[in-house]
Amino acid sequence: MNTRSSGAVIPSVRQRILDAALEEFYTAGFHAATMRTIAKRAGCSAANVYNHFENKDELLVEILRSASDEQFTATRTALRRAGSAPAEQWTAAVVAHSLYTARNQQACLVANTELRYLDEVDRKRVVGSRDAQEHLFVTIAEAGVAGGDFDVPHVHQAVTAVLTMCAGIALWYRPDGPLSAQAVADSYGVYALNLVGYRPA
Amino acid sequence: MNTRSSGAVIPSVRQRILDAALEEFYTAGFHAATMRTIAKRAGCSAANVYNHFENKDELLVEILRSASDEQFTATRTALRRAGSAPAEQWTAAVVAHSLYTARNQQACLVANTELRYLDEVDRKRVVGSRDAQEHLFVTIAEAGVAGGDFDVPHVHQAVTAVLTMCAGIALWYRPDGPLSAQAVADSYGVYALNLVGYRPA
């Protein structure tokens, strides 16, 4: 028996609209989605959607910002629990980042494909949190290179390569497939540690 | 003096339309592009575009198929010139694949973001060549693992990770930036060889 279900929180109208918008952006694409199709999916009126969000750009910004913030928080939490050696920090960060991606495929895919439809100001509101994540990875990789644990041609480029590789999980991962999200994340931790030229002592 | 320019081949109308369609899909997105906007960009009439292509789906299929075929050919050419050891084959394949991506950013980006707008039949016409490329990488990685040169948790997954990482080059590479396409491709060759756990003897 799942004791949580009896105490399950009913999502607010605002959250239902956000969930519906994500589904709509994911299946139809940002261009084809309208406030009306999002309202229909959320089971409310278009007027109700407009009460909460000015337009679909605002919905996309809100979805991408909160996904990016959640992923950042998951990564930082994992870092606090990991050992201080660069290899441990690096693996913990990649595993947490990958795990979030596998468990939140729709938001991660929409972030990769639809972000370019936002105007400059809105895009900046979204990419701030993404840049902060990248900075976190760069800091760890730089410590690894400085201490002689890692060996890469270019630190920033290697971080970009790893983050793109992890983002790709959203493209192919199937929750009903043979591998759990955790198993995939753990493998990506291995690939990423290999990628930076880590040699166990 | 550029002696090639005097002998430059004037692109056929068909090629001009394809080039214009790629620009239009890249800048406006497949959804927003129309046969009319493509014609305007190509400097011809919409009727002329329809003489060559049935609709914009047909244009997208043609662009993505030829890009994928060209990338495949580049990779196979590089493999024929490389040594037979798995590490040499792997590096040659990744470098050639990455180099094509850096030099053909628009087609590679459109392939990643707009493919999902094609219907099932058209998508299959495009992904065949892509699957063949993946198979090529899997074959090399399997030989590397079998011979004890490579060590990865899952061969197919590692190949997917590498191909996603390489596809990401199209997202950030700047031809007018500090690194040449070749330098980027060479770095990615190093990352990919590290990623599969290669240990030089």
mmCIF file of C-alpha atoms in Angstrom:
data_model
loop_
_atom_site.group_PDB
_atom_site.id
_atom_site.type_symbol
_atom_site.label_atom_id
_atom_site.label_comp_id
_atom_site.label_asym_id
_atom_site.label_seq_id
_atom_site.Cartn_x
_atom_site.Cartn_y
_atom_site.Cartn_z
ATOM 1 C CA MET A 1 0.000 0.000 0.000
ATOM 2 C CA ASN A 2 1.284 3.389 -0.930
ATOM 3 C CA THR A 3 0.640 5.497 2.152
ATOM 4 C CA ARG A 4 1.722 8.630 0.324
ATOM 5 C CA SER A 5 -1.188 8.520 -2.085
ATOM 6 C CA SER A 6 -3.766 9.162 0.617
ATOM 7 C CA GLY A 7 -1.933 12.348 1.526
ATOM 8 C CA ALA A 8 -1.133 13.313 -2.069
ATOM 9 C CA VAL A 9 -1.206 17.036 -2.678
ATOM 10 C CA ILE A 10 -3.618 18.082 -5.406
ATOM 11 C CA PRO A 11 -1.611 20.282 -7.789
ATOM 12 C CA SER A 12 -2.632 23.918 -7.890
ATOM 13 C CA VAL A 13 -4.252 25.299 -11.037
ATOM 14 C CA ARG A 14 -1.003 27.139 -11.730
ATOM 15 C CA GLN A 15 0.984 23.901 -11.522
ATOM 16 C CA ARG A 16 -1.561 22.077 -13.686
ATOM 17 C CA ILE A 17 -1.189 24.767 -16.330
ATOM 18 C CA LEU A 18 2.604 24.485 -16.196
ATOM 19 C CA ASP A 19 2.429 20.681 -16.528
ATOM 20 C CA ALA A 20 0.011 20.990 -19.452
ATOM 21 C CA ALA A 21 2.205 23.596 -21.158
ATOM 22 C CA LEU A 22 5.256 21.349 -20.868
ATOM 23 C CA GLU A 23 3.310 18.439 -22.406
ATOM 24 C CA GLU A 24 2.098 20.712 -25.178
ATOM 25 C CA PHE A 25 5.531 22.225 -25.931
ATOM 26 C CA TYR A 26 6.991 18.709 -25.909
ATOM 27 C CA THR A 27 4.445 17.074 -28.211
ATOM 28 C CA ALA A 28 3.432 19.937 -30.514
ATOM 29 C CA GLY A 29 6.474 22.222 -30.246
ATOM 30 C CA PHE A 30 6.513 25.796 -28.944
ATOM 31 C CA HIS A 31 5.553 27.268 -32.315
ATOM 32 C CA ALA A 32 2.389 25.190 -32.732
ATOM 33 C CA ALA A 33 1.288 25.435 -29.087
ATOM 34 C CA THR A 34 -1.315 28.085 -28.208
ATOM 35 C CA MET A 35 -2.758 29.333 -24.918
ATOM 36 C CA ARG A 36 -5.987 27.625 -26.023
ATOM 37 C CA THR A 37 -4.439 24.169 -26.599
ATOM 38 C CA ILE A 38 -2.595 24.473 -23.283
ATOM 39 C CA ALA A 39 -5.844 25.407 -21.480
ATOM 40 C CA LYS A 40 -7.634 22.436 -23.039
ATOM 41 C CA ARG A 41 -4.911 20.070 -21.884
ATOM 42 C CA ALA A 42 -5.013 21.550 -18.368
ATOM 43 C CA GLY A 43 -8.800 21.186 -18.257
ATOM 44 C CA CYS A 44 -9.471 24.884 -17.720
ATOM 45 C CA SER A 45 -10.435 27.940 -19.735
ATOM 46 C CA ALA A 46 -8.011 30.031 -21.789
ATOM 47 C CA ALA A 47 -9.023 32.990 -19.583
ATOM 48 C CA ASN A 48 -7.843 31.029 -16.576
ATOM 49 C CA VAL A 49 -4.460 30.435 -18.207
ATOM 50 C CA TYR A 50 -4.156 34.179 -18.924
ATOM 51 C CA ASN A 51 -4.919 34.880 -15.246
ATOM 52 C CA HIS A 52 -1.699 33.089 -14.369
ATOM 53 C CA PHE A 53 0.594 33.732 -17.338
ATOM 54 C CA GLU A 54 0.849 36.630 -19.751
ATOM 55 C CA ASN A 55 1.620 34.527 -22.832
ATOM 56 C CA LYS A 56 3.219 31.253 -23.884
ATOM 57 C CA ASP A 57 6.703 32.787 -23.730
ATOM 58 C CA GLU A 58 6.118 33.394 -20.025
ATOM 59 C CA LEU A 59 5.087 29.748 -19.614
ATOM 60 C CA LEU A 60 8.207 28.513 -21.394
ATOM 61 C CA VAL A 61 10.457 30.772 -19.288
ATOM 62 C CA GLU A 62 8.846 29.540 -16.074
ATOM 63 C CA ILE A 63 9.147 25.855 -17.079
ATOM 64 C CA LEU A 64 12.768 26.117 -18.188
ATOM 65 C CA ARG A 65 13.846 28.203 -15.209
ATOM 66 C CA SER A 66 12.383 25.878 -12.628
ATOM 67 C CA ALA A 67 13.769 22.774 -14.384
ATOM 68 C CA SER A 68 17.215 24.344 -14.521
ATOM 69 C CA ASP A 69 17.014 25.424 -10.862
ATOM 70 C CA GLU A 70 15.914 21.964 -9.750
ATOM 71 C CA GLN A 71 18.740 20.331 -11.667
ATOM 72 C CA PHE A 72 21.237 22.758 -10.143
ATOM 73 C CA THR A 73 19.940 22.053 -6.628
ATOM 74 C CA ALA A 74 20.156 18.276 -7.199
ATOM 75 C CA THR A 75 23.768 18.645 -8.335
ATOM 76 C CA ARG A 76 24.779 20.827 -5.384
ATOM 77 C CA THR A 77 23.134 18.458 -2.920
ATOM 78 C CA ALA A 78 25.078 15.543 -4.431
ATOM 79 C CA LEU A 79 28.321 17.553 -4.191
ATOM 80 C CA ARG A 80 27.829 18.214 -0.481
ATOM 81 C CA ARG A 81 27.476 14.463 0.122
ATOM 82 C CA ALA A 82 30.480 13.455 -2.015
ATOM 83 C CA GLY A 83 34.136 13.251 -1.017
ATOM 84 C CA SER A 84 36.320 16.272 -1.654
ATOM 85 C CA ALA A 85 38.681 14.725 -4.238
ATOM 86 C CA PRO A 86 38.081 16.119 -7.757
ATOM 87 C CA ALA A 87 37.288 12.633 -9.145
ATOM 88 C CA GLU A 88 34.593 12.100 -6.502
ATOM 89 C CA GLN A 89 33.150 15.592 -6.950
ATOM 90 C CA TRP A 90 33.171 15.257 -10.740
ATOM 91 C CA THR A 91 31.458 11.859 -10.702
ATOM 92 C CA ALA A 92 28.865 12.999 -8.148
ATOM 93 C CA ALA A 93 28.022 16.091 -10.206
ATOM 94 C CA VAL A 94 27.708 14.162 -13.490
ATOM 95 C CA VAL A 95 25.615 11.382 -11.923
ATOM 96 C CA ALA A 96 23.208 13.854 -10.274
ATOM 97 C CA HIS A 97 22.939 15.930 -13.450
ATOM 98 C CA SER A 98 22.316 12.815 -15.577
ATOM 99 C CA LEU A 99 19.797 11.403 -13.128
ATOM 100 C CA TYR A 100 17.776 14.601 -13.246
ATOM 101 C CA THR A 101 17.865 14.495 -17.055
ATOM 102 C CA ALA A 102 16.659 10.885 -17.216
ATOM 103 C CA ARG A 103 13.854 11.612 -14.760
ATOM 104 C CA ASN A 104 12.775 14.888 -16.383
ATOM 105 C CA GLN A 105 13.121 14.128 -20.064
ATOM 106 C CA GLN A 106 10.367 16.387 -21.335
ATOM 107 C CA ALA A 107 11.627 19.519 -19.611
ATOM 108 C CA CYS A 108 15.234 18.796 -20.632
ATOM 109 C CA LEU A 109 14.286 18.173 -24.275
ATOM 110 C CA VAL A 110 12.131 21.278 -24.465
ATOM 111 C CA ALA A 111 15.020 23.254 -22.937
ATOM 112 C CA ASN A 112 17.304 22.038 -25.722
ATOM 113 C CA THR A 113 14.986 22.508 -28.676
ATOM 114 C CA GLU A 114 12.646 25.394 -27.827
ATOM 115 C CA LEU A 115 14.912 27.829 -25.977
ATOM 116 C CA ARG A 116 15.888 29.489 -29.243
ATOM 117 C CA TYR A 117 12.293 30.653 -29.783
ATOM 118 C CA LEU A 118 12.523 32.992 -26.782
ATOM 119 C CA ASP A 119 13.621 36.558 -27.300
ATOM 120 C CA GLU A 120 16.960 37.782 -25.969
ATOM 121 C CA VAL A 121 15.690 39.038 -22.592
ATOM 122 C CA ASP A 122 13.700 35.898 -21.826
ATOM 123 C CA ARG A 123 16.555 33.692 -22.947
ATOM 124 C CA LYS A 124 18.878 35.473 -20.524
ATOM 125 C CA ARG A 125 16.424 34.806 -17.689
ATOM 126 C CA VAL A 126 16.689 31.095 -18.442
ATOM 127 C CA VAL A 127 20.361 30.645 -19.219
ATOM 128 C CA GLY A 128 21.590 32.252 -15.989
ATOM 129 C CA SER A 129 20.938 29.100 -13.994
ATOM 130 C CA ARG A 130 22.361 26.980 -16.796
ATOM 131 C CA ASP A 131 25.556 29.053 -16.815
ATOM 132 C CA ALA A 132 25.847 28.603 -13.047
ATOM 133 C CA GLN A 133 25.688 24.807 -13.498
ATOM 134 C CA GLU A 134 28.385 24.964 -16.143
ATOM 135 C CA HIS A 135 30.536 27.055 -13.832
ATOM 136 C CA LEU A 136 30.195 24.399 -11.123
ATOM 137 C CA PHE A 137 31.499 21.732 -13.493
ATOM 138 C CA VAL A 138 34.322 23.964 -14.727
ATOM 139 C CA THR A 139 35.457 24.641 -11.151
ATOM 140 C CA ILE A 140 35.700 20.919 -10.386
ATOM 141 C CA ALA A 141 37.469 20.120 -13.666
ATOM 142 C CA GLU A 142 39.957 22.953 -13.120
ATOM 143 C CA ALA A 143 40.771 21.598 -9.642
ATOM 144 C CA GLY A 144 41.253 18.154 -11.206
ATOM 145 C CA VAL A 145 43.639 19.484 -13.843
ATOM 146 C CA ALA A 146 45.523 21.660 -11.326
ATOM 147 C CA GLY A 147 46.080 18.672 -9.031
ATOM 148 C CA GLY A 148 47.188 16.431 -11.910
ATOM 149 C CA ASP A 149 44.183 14.077 -11.560
ATOM 150 C CA PHE A 150 42.619 15.125 -14.870
ATOM 151 C CA ASP A 151 44.250 15.749 -18.230
ATOM 152 C CA VAL A 152 42.228 17.464 -21.002
ATOM 153 C CA PRO A 153 43.122 19.691 -23.968
ATOM 154 C CA HIS A 154 40.611 22.420 -22.910
ATOM 155 C CA VAL A 155 38.716 22.478 -19.611
ATOM 156 C CA HIS A 156 35.708 24.507 -20.785
ATOM 157 C CA GLN A 157 35.384 22.456 -23.955
ATOM 158 C CA ALA A 158 35.550 19.190 -22.007
ATOM 159 C CA VAL A 159 32.806 20.448 -19.674
ATOM 160 C CA THR A 160 30.666 21.394 -22.669
ATOM 161 C CA ALA A 161 31.255 17.951 -24.186
ATOM 162 C CA VAL A 162 30.182 16.253 -20.950
ATOM 163 C CA LEU A 163 27.092 18.421 -20.454
ATOM 164 C CA THR A 164 25.975 17.859 -24.067
ATOM 165 C CA MET A 165 26.485 14.127 -23.697
ATOM 166 C CA CYS A 166 24.360 14.162 -20.520
ATOM 167 C CA ALA A 167 21.659 16.301 -22.149
ATOM 168 C CA GLY A 168 21.457 13.630 -24.841
ATOM 169 C CA ILE A 169 20.071 11.152 -22.292
ATOM 170 C CA ALA A 170 16.716 12.938 -22.640
ATOM 171 C CA LEU A 171 16.678 11.943 -26.318
ATOM 172 C CA TRP A 172 16.907 8.189 -25.969
ATOM 173 C CA TYR A 173 16.212 7.121 -22.387
ATOM 174 C CA ARG A 174 13.078 4.988 -21.902
ATOM 175 C CA PRO A 175 11.760 4.662 -18.314
ATOM 176 C CA ASP A 176 10.216 1.295 -19.321
ATOM 177 C CA GLY A 177 13.495 0.087 -20.900
ATOM 178 C CA PRO A 178 16.030 -2.344 -19.402
ATOM 179 C CA LEU A 179 18.082 0.312 -17.551
ATOM 180 C CA SER A 180 16.984 2.347 -14.544
ATOM 181 C CA ALA A 181 17.620 6.084 -14.552
ATOM 182 C CA GLN A 182 20.164 5.499 -11.786
ATOM 183 C CA ALA A 183 22.017 2.846 -13.829
ATOM 184 C CA VAL A 184 22.235 5.203 -16.800
ATOM 185 C CA ALA A 185 23.417 8.058 -14.590
ATOM 186 C CA ASP A 186 26.086 5.837 -13.031
ATOM 187 C CA SER A 187 27.390 4.811 -16.491
ATOM 188 C CA TYR A 188 27.556 8.447 -17.546
ATOM 189 C CA GLY A 189 29.557 9.133 -14.398
ATOM 190 C CA VAL A 190 32.103 6.577 -15.640
ATOM 191 C CA TYR A 191 32.201 8.028 -19.176
ATOM 192 C CA ALA A 192 32.684 11.546 -17.825
ATOM 193 C CA LEU A 193 35.462 10.527 -15.480
ATOM 194 C CA ASN A 194 37.194 8.697 -18.334
ATOM 195 C CA LEU A 195 36.675 11.669 -20.644
ATOM 196 C CA VAL A 196 38.700 14.037 -18.469
ATOM 197 C CA GLY A 197 41.612 11.607 -18.590
ATOM 198 C CA TYR A 198 41.369 10.480 -14.983
ATOM 199 C CA ARG A 199 43.864 7.815 -14.107
ATOM 200 C CA PRO A 200 43.243 6.017 -10.802
ATOM 201 C CA ALA A 201 46.401 6.111 -8.678
ATOM 202 C CA MET B 1 44.247 35.907 -55.329
ATOM 203 C CA ASN B 2 41.776 33.129 -55.079
ATOM 204 C CA THR B 3 42.087 31.268 -58.376
ATOM 205 C CA ARG B 4 39.150 29.033 -57.513
ATOM 206 C CA SER B 5 36.685 31.884 -57.645
ATOM 207 C CA SER B 6 37.170 32.436 -61.370
ATOM 208 C CA GLY B 7 36.269 28.815 -62.021
ATOM 209 C CA ALA B 8 33.515 28.668 -59.365
ATOM 210 C CA VAL B 9 30.542 26.583 -60.357
ATOM 211 C CA ILE B 10 27.261 28.486 -60.305
ATOM 212 C CA PRO B 11 24.894 26.456 -58.134
ATOM 213 C CA SER B 12 21.869 25.000 -59.947
ATOM 214 C CA VAL B 13 18.426 26.388 -59.134
ATOM 215 C CA ARG B 14 17.703 23.157 -57.275
ATOM 216 C CA GLN B 15 20.826 23.608 -55.117
ATOM 217 C CA ARG B 16 20.017 27.277 -54.509
ATOM 218 C CA ILE B 17 16.567 26.265 -53.261
ATOM 219 C CA LEU B 18 18.074 23.633 -50.962
ATOM 220 C CA ASP B 19 20.566 26.161 -49.569
ATOM 221 C CA ALA B 20 17.784 28.699 -49.025
ATOM 222 C CA ALA B 21 15.565 26.108 -47.338
ATOM 223 C CA LEU B 22 18.351 25.156 -44.947
ATOM 224 C CA GLU B 23 18.907 28.832 -44.034
ATOM 225 C CA GLU B 24 15.172 29.273 -43.533
ATOM 226 C CA PHE B 25 14.742 26.116 -41.406
ATOM 227 C CA TYR B 26 17.766 27.170 -39.367
ATOM 228 C CA THR B 27 16.732 30.759 -38.711
ATOM 229 C CA ALA B 28 12.921 30.544 -38.625
ATOM 230 C CA GLY B 29 12.422 26.873 -37.742
ATOM 231 C CA PHE B 30 10.637 24.257 -39.845
ATOM 232 C CA HIS B 31 7.209 25.193 -38.489
ATOM 233 C CA ALA B 32 7.437 28.867 -39.418
ATOM 234 C CA ALA B 33 9.121 28.321 -42.803
ATOM 235 C CA THR B 34 6.892 28.330 -45.901
ATOM 236 C CA MET B 35 7.535 27.515 -49.552
ATOM 237 C CA ARG B 36 7.046 31.242 -50.161
ATOM 238 C CA THR B 37 9.699 32.393 -47.643
ATOM 239 C CA ILE B 38 12.092 29.769 -49.024
ATOM 240 C CA ALA B 39 11.471 30.958 -52.609
ATOM 241 C CA LYS B 40 12.081 34.562 -51.581
ATOM 242 C CA ARG B 41 15.380 33.635 -49.948
ATOM 243 C CA ALA B 42 16.419 31.643 -53.044
ATOM 244 C CA GLY B 43 15.518 34.567 -55.300
ATOM 245 C CA CYS B 44 12.977 32.660 -57.348
ATOM 246 C CA SER B 45 9.211 32.188 -57.488
ATOM 247 C CA ALA B 46 7.234 29.833 -55.240
ATOM 248 C CA ALA B 47 6.108 28.053 -58.423
ATOM 249 C CA ASN B 48 9.736 27.380 -59.224
ATOM 250 C CA VAL B 49 10.267 25.834 -55.780
ATOM 251 C CA TYR B 50 7.218 23.602 -56.342
ATOM 252 C CA ASN B 51 8.702 22.507 -59.692
ATOM 253 C CA HIS B 52 11.580 20.949 -57.774
ATOM 254 C CA PHE B 53 10.040 19.894 -54.450
ATOM 255 C CA GLU B 54 6.530 18.786 -53.518
ATOM 256 C CA ASN B 55 6.443 20.521 -50.149
ATOM 257 C CA LYS B 56 8.692 21.684 -47.317
ATOM 258 C CA ASP B 57 8.788 18.182 -45.811
ATOM 259 C CA GLU B 58 10.419 17.002 -49.037
ATOM 260 C CA LEU B 59 12.984 19.800 -48.746
ATOM 261 C CA LEU B 60 13.812 18.884 -45.149
ATOM 262 C CA VAL B 61 14.177 15.189 -46.044
ATOM 263 C CA GLU B 62 16.501 16.013 -48.934
ATOM 264 C CA ILE B 63 18.659 18.357 -46.796
ATOM 265 C CA LEU B 64 18.966 15.948 -43.885
ATOM 266 C CA ARG B 65 19.599 12.902 -46.065
ATOM 267 C CA SER B 66 22.370 14.504 -48.036
ATOM 268 C CA ALA B 67 24.017 15.933 -44.896
ATOM 269 C CA SER B 68 23.912 12.542 -43.226
ATOM 270 C CA ASP B 69 25.276 10.808 -46.339
ATOM 271 C CA GLU B 70 28.112 13.321 -46.668
ATOM 272 C CA GLN B 71 29.045 12.894 -43.009
ATOM 273 C CA PHE B 72 29.017 9.108 -43.411
ATOM 274 C CA THR B 73 31.242 9.313 -46.488
ATOM 275 C CA ALA B 74 33.694 11.611 -44.687
ATOM 276 C CA THR B 75 33.913 9.144 -41.794
ATOM 277 C CA ARG B 76 34.437 6.119 -44.039
ATOM 278 C CA THR B 77 37.121 7.924 -46.022
ATOM 279 C CA ALA B 78 38.949 8.748 -42.787
ATOM 280 C CA LEU B 79 38.692 5.121 -41.650
ATOM 281 C CA ARG B 80 40.289 3.838 -44.860
ATOM 282 C CA ARG B 81 43.266 6.142 -44.267
ATOM 283 C CA ALA B 82 43.688 5.278 -40.565
ATOM 284 C CA GLY B 83 45.634 2.407 -39.018
ATOM 285 C CA SER B 84 43.745 -0.789 -38.221
ATOM 286 C CA ALA B 85 44.058 -0.688 -34.396
ATOM 287 C CA PRO B 86 40.718 0.095 -32.691
ATOM 288 C CA ALA B 87 42.153 3.219 -31.001
ATOM 289 C CA GLU B 88 43.276 4.607 -34.375
ATOM 290 C CA GLN B 89 40.000 3.710 -36.096
ATOM 291 C CA TRP B 90 37.951 5.177 -33.240
ATOM 292 C CA THR B 91 39.892 8.429 -33.169
ATOM 293 C CA ALA B 92 39.773 8.781 -36.959
ATOM 294 C CA ALA B 93 35.999 8.222 -37.018
ATOM 295 C CA VAL B 94 35.315 10.710 -34.199
ATOM 296 C CA VAL B 95 37.609 13.371 -35.667
ATOM 297 C CA ALA B 96 36.032 13.080 -39.155
ATOM 298 C CA HIS B 97 32.511 13.093 -37.704
ATOM 299 C CA SER B 98 33.284 16.129 -35.507
ATOM 300 C CA LEU B 99 34.990 17.982 -38.336
ATOM 301 C CA TYR B 100 31.936 17.574 -40.554
ATOM 302 C CA THR B 101 29.737 18.844 -37.713
ATOM 303 C CA ALA B 102 31.870 21.937 -37.122
ATOM 304 C CA ARG B 103 31.923 22.703 -40.856
ATOM 305 C CA ASN B 104 28.209 22.076 -41.441
ATOM 306 C CA GLN B 105 26.642 23.509 -38.315
ATOM 307 C CA GLN B 106 23.335 24.587 -39.822
ATOM 308 C CA ALA B 107 22.506 21.207 -41.346
ATOM 309 C CA CYS B 108 23.585 19.374 -38.183
ATOM 310 C CA LEU B 109 21.518 21.647 -35.923
ATOM 311 C CA VAL B 110 18.453 21.415 -38.130
ATOM 312 C CA ALA B 111 18.863 17.618 -38.134
ATOM 313 C CA ASN B 112 18.797 17.625 -34.332
ATOM 314 C CA THR B 113 15.912 19.991 -33.772
ATOM 315 C CA GLU B 114 13.587 19.692 -36.773
ATOM 316 C CA LEU B 115 13.673 15.952 -37.534
ATOM 317 C CA ARG B 116 10.790 15.335 -35.151
ATOM 318 C CA TYR B 117 8.471 17.415 -37.338
ATOM 319 C CA LEU B 118 8.670 14.866 -40.146
ATOM 320 C CA ASP B 119 6.104 12.095 -40.283
ATOM 321 C CA GLU B 120 7.109 8.498 -39.610
ATOM 322 C CA VAL B 121 7.843 7.521 -43.225
ATOM 323 C CA ASP B 122 9.943 10.599 -43.963
ATOM 324 C CA ARG B 123 11.790 10.239 -40.675
ATOM 325 C CA LYS B 124 12.709 6.673 -41.602
ATOM 326 C CA ARG B 125 14.120 7.889 -44.928
ATOM 327 C CA VAL B 126 16.447 10.179 -42.974
ATOM 328 C CA VAL B 127 17.487 8.049 -40.024
ATOM 329 C CA GLY B 128 18.677 5.111 -42.131
ATOM 330 C CA SER B 129 21.961 6.802 -42.921
ATOM 331 C CA ARG B 130 22.268 7.988 -39.339
ATOM 332 C CA ASP B 131 21.775 4.429 -38.067
ATOM 333 C CA ALA B 132 24.474 3.221 -40.452
ATOM 334 C CA GLN B 133 26.905 5.761 -38.977
ATOM 335 C CA GLU B 134 26.076 4.610 -35.480
ATOM 336 C CA HIS B 135 26.641 1.004 -36.534
ATOM 337 C CA LEU B 136 30.098 1.941 -37.808
ATOM 338 C CA PHE B 137 31.038 3.408 -34.418
ATOM 339 C CA VAL B 138 29.578 0.418 -32.548
ATOM 340 C CA THR B 139 31.621 -2.000 -34.676
ATOM 341 C CA ILE B 140 34.860 -0.188 -33.849
ATOM 342 C CA ALA B 141 34.041 0.082 -30.136
ATOM 343 C CA GLU B 142 33.118 -3.611 -29.962
ATOM 344 C CA ALA B 143 36.461 -4.533 -31.533
ATOM 345 C CA GLY B 144 38.179 -2.290 -28.961
ATOM 346 C CA VAL B 145 36.386 -3.939 -26.038
ATOM 347 C CA ALA B 146 36.931 -7.464 -27.441
ATOM 348 C CA GLY B 147 40.672 -6.830 -27.767
ATOM 349 C CA GLY B 148 40.918 -5.333 -24.275
ATOM 350 C CA ASP B 149 41.866 -1.857 -25.565
ATOM 351 C CA PHE B 150 38.591 -0.231 -24.470
ATOM 352 C CA ASP B 151 36.616 -0.675 -21.266
ATOM 353 C CA VAL B 152 33.042 0.670 -21.065
ATOM 354 C CA PRO B 153 29.898 -0.316 -19.139
ATOM 355 C CA HIS B 154 27.763 -0.484 -22.326
ATOM 356 C CA VAL B 155 29.111 -0.231 -25.873
ATOM 357 C CA HIS B 156 25.950 1.122 -27.539
ATOM 358 C CA GLN B 157 25.416 3.633 -24.759
ATOM 359 C CA ALA B 158 29.031 4.836 -24.968
ATOM 360 C CA VAL B 159 28.639 5.298 -28.739
ATOM 361 C CA THR B 160 25.442 7.278 -28.192
ATOM 362 C CA ALA B 161 27.217 9.418 -25.594
ATOM 363 C CA VAL B 162 30.065 10.146 -28.016
ATOM 364 C CA LEU B 163 27.792 10.922 -30.977
ATOM 365 C CA THR B 164 25.654 13.269 -28.858
ATOM 366 C CA MET B 165 28.748 15.026 -27.567
ATOM 367 C CA CYS B 166 29.970 15.493 -31.162
ATOM 368 C CA ALA B 167 26.548 16.702 -32.350
ATOM 369 C CA GLY B 168 26.794 19.355 -29.633
ATOM 370 C CA ILE B 169 29.690 21.004 -31.468
ATOM 371 C CA ALA B 170 27.096 22.474 -33.859
ATOM 372 C CA LEU B 171 25.573 24.330 -30.904
ATOM 373 C CA TRP B 172 28.583 26.292 -29.781
ATOM 374 C CA TYR B 173 31.311 26.256 -32.439
ATOM 375 C CA ARG B 174 32.147 29.633 -33.968
ATOM 376 C CA PRO B 175 34.128 29.610 -37.244
ATOM 377 C CA ASP B 176 35.467 33.073 -36.329
ATOM 378 C CA GLY B 177 36.460 31.963 -32.807
ATOM 379 C CA PRO B 178 39.947 31.078 -31.524
ATOM 380 C CA LEU B 179 39.813 27.382 -32.507
ATOM 381 C CA SER B 180 39.804 25.951 -36.020
ATOM 382 C CA ALA B 181 37.279 23.245 -36.862
ATOM 383 C CA GLN B 182 40.194 20.825 -37.120
ATOM 384 C CA ALA B 183 41.495 21.750 -33.643
ATOM 385 C CA VAL B 184 38.043 21.168 -32.147
ATOM 386 C CA ALA B 185 37.695 17.860 -33.975
ATOM 387 C CA ASP B 186 41.111 16.736 -32.736
ATOM 388 C CA SER B 187 40.166 17.557 -29.110
ATOM 389 C CA TYR B 188 36.951 15.606 -29.460
ATOM 390 C CA GLY B 189 39.006 12.686 -30.743
ATOM 391 C CA VAL B 190 40.944 12.794 -27.453
ATOM 392 C CA TYR B 191 37.763 13.035 -25.322
ATOM 393 C CA ALA B 192 36.172 10.126 -27.163
ATOM 394 C CA LEU B 193 39.249 7.931 -26.832
ATOM 395 C CA ASN B 194 39.403 8.727 -23.108
ATOM 396 C CA LEU B 195 35.670 8.097 -22.755
ATOM 397 C CA VAL B 196 35.923 4.464 -23.887
ATOM 398 C CA GLY B 197 38.544 3.841 -21.217
ATOM 399 C CA TYR B 198 41.490 3.512 -23.599
ATOM 400 C CA ARG B 199 44.771 3.037 -21.825
ATOM 401 C CA PRO B 200 47.868 3.445 -23.978
ATOM 402 C CA ALA B 201 50.103 0.363 -23.620
#
